[in-house]
Short mmCIF file of C-alpha atoms in Angstrom, two decimals:
data_model
loop_
_atom_site.label_atom_id
_atom_site.label_comp_id
_atom_site.label_asym_id
_atom_site.label_seq_id
_atom_site.Cartn_x
_atom_site.Cartn_y
_atom_site.Cartn_z
CA MET Y 30 0.00 0.00 0.00
CA ALA Y 31 1.49 3.28 -1.06
CA THR Y 32 0.89 6.54 0.66
CA THR Y 33 1.68 9.89 -0.79
CA SER Y 34 2.38 13.10 0.98
CA MET Y 35 1.19 16.52 -0.03
CA ALA Y 36 3.31 18.35 2.54
CA THR Y 37 5.21 20.37 -0.06
CA ARG Y 38 4.70 20.92 -3.77
CA PRO Y 39 5.93 17.94 -5.75
CA ALA Y 40 8.93 18.53 -8.03
CA VAL Y 41 8.24 15.27 -9.78
CA ARG Y 42 5.04 13.33 -9.68
CA ALA Y 43 4.65 9.70 -10.81
CA ILE Y 44 1.08 8.65 -11.47
CA ASN Y 45 0.36 4.96 -11.82
CA VAL Y 46 3.67 4.37 -13.59
CA GLY Y 47 4.20 0.94 -15.11
CA VAL Y 48 7.25 -0.15 -17.07
CA TYR Y 49 7.62 -2.86 -19.68
CA TYR Y 50 10.70 -4.25 -21.36
CA GLY Y 51 9.18 -5.82 -24.46
CA SER Y 52 6.27 -7.85 -23.15
CA ASN Y 53 7.79 -8.18 -19.65
CA LYS Y 54 6.24 -5.98 -17.05
CA VAL Y 55 8.92 -4.90 -14.57
CA ILE Y 56 7.20 -2.14 -12.58
CA GLU Y 57 3.52 -1.76 -11.82
CA GLY Y 58 1.37 1.07 -10.57
CA VAL Y 59 3.85 3.42 -8.89
CA THR Y 60 2.25 6.63 -7.71
CA MET Y 61 4.35 9.01 -5.66
CA ASP Y 62 5.12 12.71 -5.27
CA MET Y 63 8.76 13.65 -4.92
CA PRO Y 64 8.67 16.98 -3.10
CA GLU Y 65 10.54 20.13 -4.01
CA HIS Y 66 13.68 20.93 -2.01
CA GLU Y 67 13.64 17.57 -0.35
CA ILE Y 68 15.60 14.38 -0.81
CA THR Y 69 13.53 11.39 -1.83
CA ALA Y 70 15.29 8.05 -1.45
CA ILE Y 71 14.26 4.96 -3.36
CA ILE Y 72 15.29 1.76 -1.58
CA GLY Y 73 14.64 -1.92 -2.17
CA PRO Y 74 16.37 -5.21 -2.92
CA SER Y 75 18.17 -5.93 -6.19
CA GLY Y 76 15.80 -6.20 -9.10
CA ALA Y 77 13.19 -4.01 -7.46
CA GLY Y 78 13.22 -1.55 -10.36
CA LYS Y 79 14.77 1.32 -8.39
CA SER Y 80 17.10 2.53 -11.15
CA THR Y 81 14.49 1.86 -13.84
CA LEU Y 82 12.01 4.06 -12.01
CA LEU Y 83 14.65 6.77 -11.54
CA ARG Y 84 15.53 6.70 -15.23
CA CYS Y 85 11.88 7.14 -16.13
CA ILE Y 86 12.09 10.59 -14.60
CA ASN Y 87 14.60 12.00 -17.10
CA ARG Y 88 13.54 9.66 -19.91
CA LEU Y 89 16.87 7.90 -19.91
CA ASN Y 90 15.09 4.59 -20.52
CA ASP Y 91 14.03 5.93 -23.92
CA LEU Y 92 17.48 4.86 -25.09
CA ILE Y 93 16.43 1.24 -24.57
CA GLU Y 94 14.48 0.17 -27.63
CA ILE Y 95 12.14 -2.32 -25.95
CA PHE Y 96 11.27 0.07 -23.11
CA ARG Y 97 7.69 1.23 -22.74
CA MET Y 98 6.12 3.22 -19.94
CA GLU Y 99 2.48 3.54 -19.03
CA GLY Y 100 0.98 6.03 -16.61
CA GLU Y 101 2.19 9.60 -16.24
CA MET Y 102 5.32 11.36 -15.08
CA TRP Y 103 5.01 15.07 -14.33
CA PHE Y 104 7.72 17.64 -13.73
CA GLY Y 105 5.87 20.56 -12.19
CA ASP Y 106 3.15 21.35 -14.74
CA PHE Y 107 5.06 19.68 -17.50
CA ASN Y 108 4.08 16.23 -18.74
CA LEU Y 109 7.43 14.53 -19.31
CA TYR Y 110 5.98 11.97 -21.71
CA ALA Y 111 3.87 14.35 -23.78
CA PRO Y 112 4.43 13.61 -27.50
CA ASP Y 113 6.05 17.01 -28.11
CA SER Y 114 8.41 17.00 -25.13
CA ASP Y 115 12.11 16.90 -25.89
CA PRO Y 116 14.14 14.36 -23.87
CA THR Y 117 17.35 16.37 -24.32
CA GLN Y 118 15.77 19.50 -22.84
CA ILE Y 119 14.32 17.38 -20.05
CA ARG Y 120 17.77 16.07 -19.18
CA TYR Y 121 19.10 19.62 -18.79
CA ARG Y 122 16.37 20.38 -16.29
CA ILE Y 123 16.60 16.99 -14.59
CA GLY Y 124 20.28 16.21 -14.18
CA MET Y 125 21.75 12.87 -13.28
CA VAL Y 126 24.70 11.51 -11.35
CA PHE Y 127 25.64 7.89 -11.87
CA GLN Y 128 26.96 5.05 -9.77
CA ARG Y 129 30.56 5.33 -10.94
CA PRO Y 130 32.02 8.77 -11.44
CA ASN Y 131 32.23 9.27 -15.20
CA PRO Y 132 34.18 12.46 -15.90
CA PHE Y 133 35.07 13.15 -19.52
CA PRO Y 134 38.79 12.62 -20.27
CA LYS Y 135 39.21 16.38 -20.40
CA SER Y 136 40.34 19.08 -18.03
CA ILE Y 137 38.37 19.82 -14.87
CA TYR Y 138 37.34 23.12 -16.43
CA ASP Y 139 36.16 21.59 -19.69
CA ASN Y 140 34.15 18.93 -17.90
CA ILE Y 141 32.03 21.70 -16.41
CA ALA Y 142 31.99 23.90 -19.52
CA PHE Y 143 31.04 21.07 -21.88
CA GLY Y 144 27.28 21.05 -21.30
CA PRO Y 145 26.78 24.82 -21.22
CA ARG Y 146 28.84 25.21 -24.45
CA ILE Y 147 26.67 22.72 -26.30
CA ASN Y 148 23.70 24.45 -24.83
CA GLY Y 149 24.87 27.77 -26.35
CA PHE Y 150 25.68 29.40 -23.00
CA LYS Y 151 26.43 33.10 -23.60
CA GLY Y 152 27.48 34.31 -20.15
CA LYS Y 153 30.87 34.29 -18.46
CA MET Y 154 32.06 30.72 -18.56
CA ASP Y 155 34.70 31.23 -15.84
CA ASP Y 156 32.02 32.39 -13.44
CA LEU Y 157 29.76 29.49 -14.29
CA VAL Y 158 32.58 27.00 -13.77
CA GLU Y 159 33.47 28.49 -10.41
CA GLN Y 160 29.86 28.66 -9.32
CA SER Y 161 29.21 25.05 -10.30
CA LEU Y 162 32.34 23.80 -8.53
CA GLN Y 163 31.42 25.86 -5.47
CA GLY Y 164 27.96 24.32 -5.57
CA ALA Y 165 29.47 20.86 -5.53
CA ALA Y 166 31.88 21.77 -2.67
CA LEU Y 167 34.87 21.09 -4.91
CA TRP Y 168 36.13 24.59 -5.75
CA ASP Y 169 38.61 24.95 -2.89
CA GLU Y 170 40.23 21.64 -3.78
CA VAL Y 171 40.63 22.26 -7.52
CA LYS Y 172 40.74 26.01 -8.09
CA ASP Y 173 44.50 25.96 -8.71
CA ARG Y 174 44.42 23.02 -11.12
CA LEU Y 175 41.42 23.66 -13.38
CA LYS Y 176 43.45 22.83 -16.48
CA GLU Y 177 44.51 19.43 -15.16
CA SER Y 178 42.79 16.28 -16.32
CA ALA Y 179 39.65 15.40 -14.42
CA LEU Y 180 40.97 11.85 -14.28
CA SER Y 181 43.71 13.02 -11.89
CA LEU Y 182 41.07 13.59 -9.18
CA SER Y 183 40.23 11.04 -6.49
CA GLY Y 184 37.03 9.00 -6.82
CA GLY Y 185 35.14 11.20 -4.37
CA GLN Y 186 36.35 14.35 -6.12
CA GLN Y 187 35.40 12.91 -9.51
CA GLN Y 188 31.89 12.23 -8.23
CA ARG Y 189 31.60 15.80 -6.97
CA LEU Y 190 32.89 16.96 -10.35
CA CYS Y 191 30.05 15.00 -11.97
CA ILE Y 192 27.64 16.75 -9.62
CA ALA Y 193 29.19 20.12 -10.56
CA ARG Y 194 28.82 19.17 -14.23
CA ALA Y 195 25.14 18.45 -13.67
CA LEU Y 196 24.72 21.79 -11.86
CA ALA Y 197 26.36 23.75 -14.72
CA VAL Y 198 23.34 23.32 -16.98
CA GLU Y 199 21.12 24.69 -14.20
CA PRO Y 200 18.78 21.82 -13.50
CA SER Y 201 16.06 21.95 -10.88
CA VAL Y 202 16.02 18.24 -10.11
CA ILE Y 203 19.06 16.02 -9.60
CA LEU Y 204 18.73 12.27 -9.90
CA MET Y 205 21.39 10.18 -8.21
CA ASP Y 206 21.78 6.52 -8.99
CA GLU Y 207 23.75 4.96 -6.14
CA PRO Y 208 26.17 7.90 -6.22
CA CYS Y 209 28.34 6.62 -3.38
CA SER Y 210 28.59 2.93 -4.11
CA ALA Y 211 32.07 3.30 -5.60
CA LEU Y 212 33.33 5.63 -2.86
CA ASP Y 213 35.04 5.13 0.50
CA PRO Y 214 33.19 6.12 3.71
CA ILE Y 215 34.77 9.57 4.02
CA ALA Y 216 34.05 10.48 0.38
CA THR Y 217 30.54 9.10 0.94
CA LEU Y 218 29.98 11.39 3.91
CA ALA Y 219 31.25 14.34 1.88
CA ILE Y 220 28.64 13.62 -0.82
CA GLU Y 221 25.92 13.14 1.78
CA GLU Y 222 26.82 16.44 3.37
CA LEU Y 223 26.79 18.09 -0.05
CA MET Y 224 23.32 16.71 -0.71
CA GLN Y 225 22.03 18.57 2.34
CA GLU Y 226 23.37 21.79 0.81
CA LEU Y 227 22.05 21.00 -2.68
CA LYS Y 228 18.50 20.39 -1.55
CA LYS Y 229 18.18 24.04 -0.59
CA THR Y 230 18.38 24.87 -4.29
CA TYR Y 231 17.41 21.63 -6.03
CA SER Y 232 15.14 18.67 -5.49
CA ILE Y 233 16.93 15.35 -5.24
CA VAL Y 234 15.87 11.80 -5.92
CA ILE Y 235 18.41 9.17 -4.95
CA VAL Y 236 18.47 5.44 -5.54
CA THR Y 237 20.50 3.63 -2.95
CA HIS Y 238 20.90 0.02 -1.93
CA ASN Y 239 22.51 1.31 1.23
CA MET Y 240 19.55 1.57 3.52
CA GLN Y 241 21.55 3.37 6.20
CA GLN Y 242 22.36 6.04 3.65
CA ALA Y 243 18.68 6.53 2.91
CA GLY Y 244 18.12 6.93 6.65
CA ARG Y 245 20.90 9.44 7.03
CA VAL Y 246 20.20 11.71 4.09
CA SER Y 247 16.62 11.57 2.93
CA ASP Y 248 13.40 13.30 3.90
CA LYS Y 249 11.12 10.82 2.15
CA THR Y 250 11.71 7.15 1.46
CA ALA Y 251 10.07 4.91 -1.10
CA PHE Y 252 10.39 1.16 -0.73
CA LEU Y 253 10.09 -0.90 -3.90
CA MET Y 254 9.89 -4.67 -3.94
CA PRO Y 255 9.37 -7.25 -6.70
CA ASP Y 256 6.52 -9.75 -6.37
CA GLU Y 257 6.77 -13.46 -7.20
CA ASN Y 258 6.46 -12.62 -10.91
CA ARG Y 259 9.36 -10.18 -10.54
CA VAL Y 260 7.12 -7.21 -11.10
CA ALA Y 261 8.16 -4.37 -8.81
CA HIS Y 262 5.60 -2.49 -6.70
CA LEU Y 263 5.82 0.54 -4.45
CA ILE Y 264 5.22 -1.06 -1.07
CA GLU Y 265 5.42 2.03 1.07
CA PHE Y 266 6.25 5.72 0.70
CA ASP Y 267 6.45 7.99 3.70
CA ASP Y 268 8.57 10.37 5.74
CA THR Y 269 11.95 8.72 6.26
CA ARG Y 270 11.73 8.97 10.02
CA THR Y 271 8.40 7.15 9.97
CA MET Y 272 9.68 4.54 7.54
CA PHE Y 273 12.69 3.83 9.77
CA THR Y 274 10.97 3.90 13.13
CA ASN Y 275 7.46 2.69 12.47
CA PRO Y 276 6.78 1.49 8.93
CA SER Y 277 3.18 0.53 8.22
CA ASP Y 278 3.81 -2.44 5.94
CA GLU Y 279 5.33 -5.61 7.39
CA ARG Y 280 7.38 -6.13 4.22
CA THR Y 281 9.02 -2.75 4.75
CA GLU Y 282 9.68 -3.68 8.36
CA ALA Y 283 11.25 -6.99 7.32
CA TYR Y 284 13.46 -5.23 4.79
CA ILE Y 285 14.70 -2.38 6.93
CA THR Y 286 15.34 -4.66 9.90
CA GLY Y 287 17.49 -6.81 7.62
CA ARG Y 288 15.22 -9.87 7.78
CA PHE Y 289 15.12 -10.24 4.03
CA GLY Y 290 16.60 -8.71 0.93
CA MET P 9 32.23 19.65 8.25
CA LEU P 10 30.86 16.17 7.94
CA ARG P 11 27.41 15.20 9.18
CA SER P 12 26.61 18.66 10.46
CA ASP P 13 22.85 18.10 10.79
CA TYR P 14 23.48 15.00 12.83
CA GLU P 15 25.96 16.84 15.03
CA ARG P 16 23.45 19.60 15.57
CA ASP P 17 20.72 17.15 16.54
CA LEU P 18 23.05 15.40 18.96
CA SER P 19 24.05 18.61 20.67
CA SER P 20 20.43 19.76 20.85
CA LEU P 21 19.77 16.89 23.26
CA GLN P 22 21.71 18.80 25.88
CA ALA P 23 19.36 21.78 25.58
CA ASP P 24 16.33 19.47 25.69
CA LEU P 25 17.53 17.92 28.95
CA ARG P 26 18.31 21.31 30.40
CA GLU P 27 14.83 22.51 29.58
CA MET P 28 13.29 19.51 31.33
CA ALA P 29 15.57 20.04 34.34
CA THR P 30 14.57 23.70 34.58
CA HIS P 31 10.91 22.70 34.70
CA VAL P 32 11.65 20.09 37.37
CA GLU P 33 13.56 22.58 39.47
CA GLN P 34 10.82 25.19 39.22
CA ALA P 35 8.09 22.67 39.95
CA THR P 36 9.97 21.49 43.06
CA ARG P 37 10.61 25.00 44.36
CA ARG P 38 7.05 26.07 43.73
CA ALA P 39 5.73 22.92 45.39
CA LEU P 40 7.70 23.79 48.52
CA ASN P 41 6.36 27.36 48.39
CA ALA P 42 2.87 25.96 48.08
CA LEU P 43 3.53 23.79 51.12
CA GLU P 44 5.00 26.56 53.20
CA ASN P 45 2.26 29.05 52.35
CA GLN P 46 -0.46 26.40 52.11
CA ASP P 47 -1.30 27.75 48.69
CA LEU P 48 -3.65 25.11 47.30
CA GLU P 49 -4.22 26.93 44.03
CA LEU P 50 -0.50 26.91 43.29
CA ALA P 51 -0.35 23.23 44.25
CA GLN P 52 -3.07 22.40 41.76
CA GLN P 53 -1.28 24.40 39.08
CA ILE P 54 1.92 22.38 39.60
CA ILE P 55 -0.06 19.13 39.28
CA ASP P 56 -1.61 20.35 36.04
CA GLU P 57 1.73 21.45 34.62
CA ASP P 58 3.43 18.09 35.10
CA ASP P 59 1.98 17.01 31.75
CA HIS P 60 4.34 19.46 30.12
CA ILE P 61 7.41 17.66 31.50
CA ASP P 62 5.93 14.36 30.30
CA ARG P 63 5.50 15.78 26.81
CA LEU P 64 9.09 17.04 26.77
CA GLN P 65 10.23 13.54 27.66
CA ASP P 66 8.12 12.04 24.87
CA ALA P 67 9.62 14.46 22.35
CA LEU P 68 13.16 13.76 23.55
CA GLU P 69 12.64 10.02 23.29
CA ASP P 70 11.15 10.39 19.85
CA LYS P 71 14.16 12.41 18.70
CA CYS P 72 16.59 9.83 20.11
CA VAL P 73 14.78 6.90 18.49
CA THR P 74 14.76 8.68 15.12
CA LEU P 75 18.48 9.45 15.38
CA MET P 76 19.24 5.85 16.28
CA ALA P 77 17.11 4.53 13.44
CA THR P 78 18.41 6.86 10.77
CA GLN P 79 21.96 7.85 11.69
CA GLN P 80 23.63 4.67 12.94
CA PRO P 81 25.23 6.31 15.99
CA MET P 82 28.38 4.57 17.22
CA ALA P 83 30.66 4.72 20.28
CA ILE P 84 30.34 8.02 22.19
CA ASP P 85 27.42 9.10 19.98
CA LEU P 86 25.54 5.93 20.85
CA ARG P 87 26.26 6.41 24.54
CA ALA P 88 25.15 10.06 24.25
CA LEU P 89 21.80 8.98 22.83
CA MET P 90 21.33 6.18 25.33
CA SER P 91 22.21 8.45 28.23
CA ALA P 92 19.88 11.18 26.96
CA VAL P 93 17.01 8.66 26.99
CA HIS P 94 17.94 7.52 30.51
CA ILE P 95 18.36 11.04 31.85
CA GLY P 96 15.00 11.95 30.27
CA VAL P 97 13.37 9.16 32.28
CA GLU P 98 15.06 10.32 35.49
CA LEU P 99 13.91 13.90 34.95
CA GLU P 100 10.38 12.84 34.19
CA ARG P 101 10.25 10.92 37.48
CA MET P 102 11.69 13.90 39.34
CA GLY P 103 8.81 15.91 37.90
CA ASP P 104 6.47 13.31 39.39
CA TYR P 105 8.05 13.77 42.83
CA ALA P 106 7.50 17.53 42.59
CA GLU P 107 3.92 16.81 41.63
CA GLY P 108 3.78 14.40 44.60
CA ILE P 109 4.71 17.22 46.96
CA ALA P 110 1.97 19.38 45.43
CA LYS P 111 -0.53 16.57 46.02
CA ILE P 112 0.55 16.36 49.66
CA CYS P 113 -0.21 20.11 49.93
CA LEU P 114 -3.75 19.38 48.80
CA ARG P 115 -4.10 16.59 51.34
CA ILE P 116 -2.88 18.81 54.17
CA GLY P 117 -5.36 21.42 53.00
CA ASP P 118 -5.82 24.12 55.61
CA GLN P 119 -4.66 22.09 58.63
CA PRO P 120 -1.75 23.98 60.18
CA LEU P 121 1.65 22.48 59.43
CA LEU P 122 2.97 20.33 62.25
CA LYS P 123 6.11 22.44 62.53
CA PRO P 124 7.89 25.20 60.67
CA LEU P 125 9.86 23.90 57.70
CA ILE P 126 13.59 24.03 58.39
CA ASP P 127 15.37 20.92 57.24
CA ILE P 128 12.99 20.23 54.34
CA PRO P 129 13.93 23.42 52.41
CA ARG P 130 17.55 22.64 53.17
CA MET P 131 17.11 19.18 51.70
CA ALA P 132 15.41 20.66 48.66
CA ASP P 133 18.30 23.08 48.11
CA ARG P 134 20.83 20.28 48.24
CA ALA P 135 18.83 17.97 46.00
CA LEU P 136 18.30 20.72 43.41
CA THR P 137 21.98 21.66 43.51
CA MET P 138 22.73 18.02 42.78
CA LEU P 139 20.29 18.14 39.88
CA ASP P 140 21.90 21.28 38.50
CA GLU P 141 25.40 19.88 38.87
CA SER P 142 24.46 16.56 37.34
CA LEU P 143 23.23 18.41 34.24
CA GLN P 144 26.36 20.56 34.24
CA SER P 145 28.51 17.45 34.42
CA HIS P 146 26.57 16.07 31.46
CA ALA P 147 26.97 19.25 29.42
CA ASN P 148 30.71 19.43 30.09
CA ARG P 149 31.33 15.67 30.10
CA ASP P 150 32.79 16.33 33.54
CA GLU P 151 33.42 13.06 35.32
CA TRP P 152 34.81 14.76 38.40
CA LEU P 153 31.66 16.82 38.93
CA ALA P 154 29.51 13.74 38.33
CA ARG P 155 31.45 11.93 41.04
CA LYS P 156 30.90 14.86 43.41
CA VAL P 157 27.12 14.70 42.81
CA CYS P 158 27.12 11.04 43.77
CA GLN P 159 29.03 11.77 46.95
CA ASP P 160 26.75 14.69 47.84
CA ASP P 161 23.84 12.31 48.05
CA ASP P 162 25.08 11.20 51.46
CA ALA P 163 24.37 14.65 52.90
CA VAL P 164 20.79 14.50 51.62
CA ASP P 165 20.38 11.05 53.12
CA ASP P 166 21.67 12.37 56.44
CA LEU P 167 19.13 15.19 56.37
CA TYR P 168 16.40 12.73 55.59
CA ASP P 169 17.48 10.59 58.51
CA GLN P 170 17.42 13.60 60.77
CA ILE P 171 13.94 14.64 59.62
CA TYR P 172 12.70 11.11 60.10
CA ARG P 173 13.93 10.95 63.69
CA GLU P 174 12.51 14.37 64.49
CA LEU P 175 9.09 13.54 63.06
CA LEU P 176 9.14 10.22 64.91
CA THR P 177 9.57 12.16 68.14
CA TYR P 178 6.48 14.25 67.31
CA MET P 179 4.50 11.08 66.66
CA LEU P 180 5.62 9.47 69.90
CA GLN P 181 4.75 12.59 71.85
CA ASP P 182 1.17 12.66 70.64
CA PRO P 183 -0.49 10.15 68.30
CA ARG P 184 -2.68 13.00 66.95
CA ASN P 185 0.47 14.29 65.28
CA ILE P 186 0.89 11.12 63.25
CA GLU P 187 -1.09 12.20 60.19
CA ARG P 188 0.56 15.60 59.80
CA ALA P 189 4.02 14.16 60.59
CA THR P 190 3.51 11.49 57.93
CA TYR P 191 2.69 14.14 55.35
CA LEU P 192 5.95 15.93 56.04
CA LEU P 193 7.81 12.63 55.97
CA TRP P 194 6.39 11.99 52.52
CA VAL P 195 7.62 15.37 51.36
CA ALA P 196 11.09 14.58 52.69
CA HIS P 197 10.95 11.22 50.98
CA ASP P 198 10.10 12.82 47.62
CA LEU P 199 13.10 15.13 48.00
CA GLU P 200 15.32 12.22 48.95
CA ARG P 201 14.20 10.45 45.77
CA ILE P 202 14.95 13.56 43.66
CA ALA P 203 18.51 13.47 45.01
CA ASP P 204 18.74 9.76 44.19
CA ARG P 205 17.63 10.42 40.64
CA ALA P 206 20.25 13.17 40.33
CA THR P 207 22.78 10.55 41.44
CA ASN P 208 21.51 8.24 38.70
CA ILE P 209 22.05 11.03 36.17
CA ALA P 210 25.60 11.53 37.44
CA GLU P 211 26.30 7.80 37.17
CA ARG P 212 24.98 7.90 33.63
CA VAL P 213 27.37 10.77 32.88
CA MET P 214 30.31 8.72 34.17
CA TRP P 215 29.26 5.91 31.86
CA LEU P 216 28.90 8.36 28.99
CA VAL P 217 32.42 9.68 29.51
CA SER P 218 34.25 6.46 30.32
CA GLY P 219 32.14 3.79 28.63
CA HIS P 220 32.28 1.76 31.85
CA THR P 221 29.21 0.99 33.89
CA VAL P 222 29.14 2.45 37.36
CA GLY P 223 27.07 0.16 39.55
CA THR P 224 23.93 1.84 40.84
CA GLY P 225 24.54 3.12 44.30
CA SER P 226 28.18 2.16 44.34
CA MET P 227 29.21 5.78 44.54
CA LYS P 228 27.48 6.46 47.85
CA SER P 229 27.36 4.75 51.17
CA ASP P 230 24.04 3.18 52.00
CA ARG P 231 22.95 5.15 55.00
CA SER P 232 19.50 6.17 53.92
CA LEU P 233 16.34 4.72 55.38
CA ARG P 234 14.80 3.36 52.21
#
């Protein structure tokens, strides 16, 4: 049973979302509001459709030929799957950070400037680069080496660079797909701390298989779980503190107490 | 700084406990005023206001449970949360003792007090100093001060002993004194319990700082009449 909250205006709203790969249904009937300026965590065991659901938000699944989505996905007043909507434009407004840091094999500076240049950015690029790196809490560490290769950065720095790169095209939502799974605990905490800063400006949806991370960082938590036919359902969606102290579904309780999954 | 929200929540526990302690202290002092001046209206007010202390404890416990469930506290952080929960319980019970004194006021009603209050206010002062110092020792992680609080409990026990003997004399002199003497004995007992609870807080602080359990009551000699 899914509950939705209307506490703040939703940044992204999924209405009865179902996903098919060819004739295989993989997600059924997900309805949830991901609030503005909050962090929504999506948790669940492997194969629960967490990343698939996340990628529905910025239409990244469109790149998979056999993908089909039913239901609706709204970004504010904008229907993301309207026939005339442009996935590329959507991905500027809804940025994404992936599991492994994936900087371009270019300088730190060019990694940030790449998106805005393609986008025809007319302002002061130096300012935008600084601002984006500041926003990702990386500026102080790299300001004297902007021309060096991004690949010379540590894993945690590379991930923050990827966040800065997403910020440079001025999104309003940031999707994070297990952003810390390739990072050590200290780099993980740095990203988690950064997320608390980012949510003041952006809305964040994060997929994590690290339940403790969901507990630490998120305001809302969604728990997805596949049924016996491997079709994923939204089991419960609530304030994180409620989910972690007094979940209403026994399957959520079993999962967060480590009794299955 | 890493985990700044978490850090802020952890340090806010100190302020929550201090707020509870301030209410307990005020309730106790006002209850003694009510007794001394036989102010039944004030006594009733103290009884009504105890709910507030209970609600503060509920909120504190809720905060601690949420932090434990979502932040995976370890080592000193875990002990800080556990001790905040324990100290919250102690303070809530102290509030009940203050309320108990107010209820005794109502039972005495307008009968004249058996004797002027001398040692009872003295006991209250000592017990409330212990409460204040136990909270200070918690705020400053001050093991030495916590140890002092435990040792000070002996003086409160001595006063209680003295009051007990004195009231016993009144009872022996004239059995008609028994009821009013018993009421005062109950008041003294409530104060003695407040001091004991302050000792528990201090023991909890020593555990918080050192990580080693201090056996209940091991810090004071057992001279009280309980």
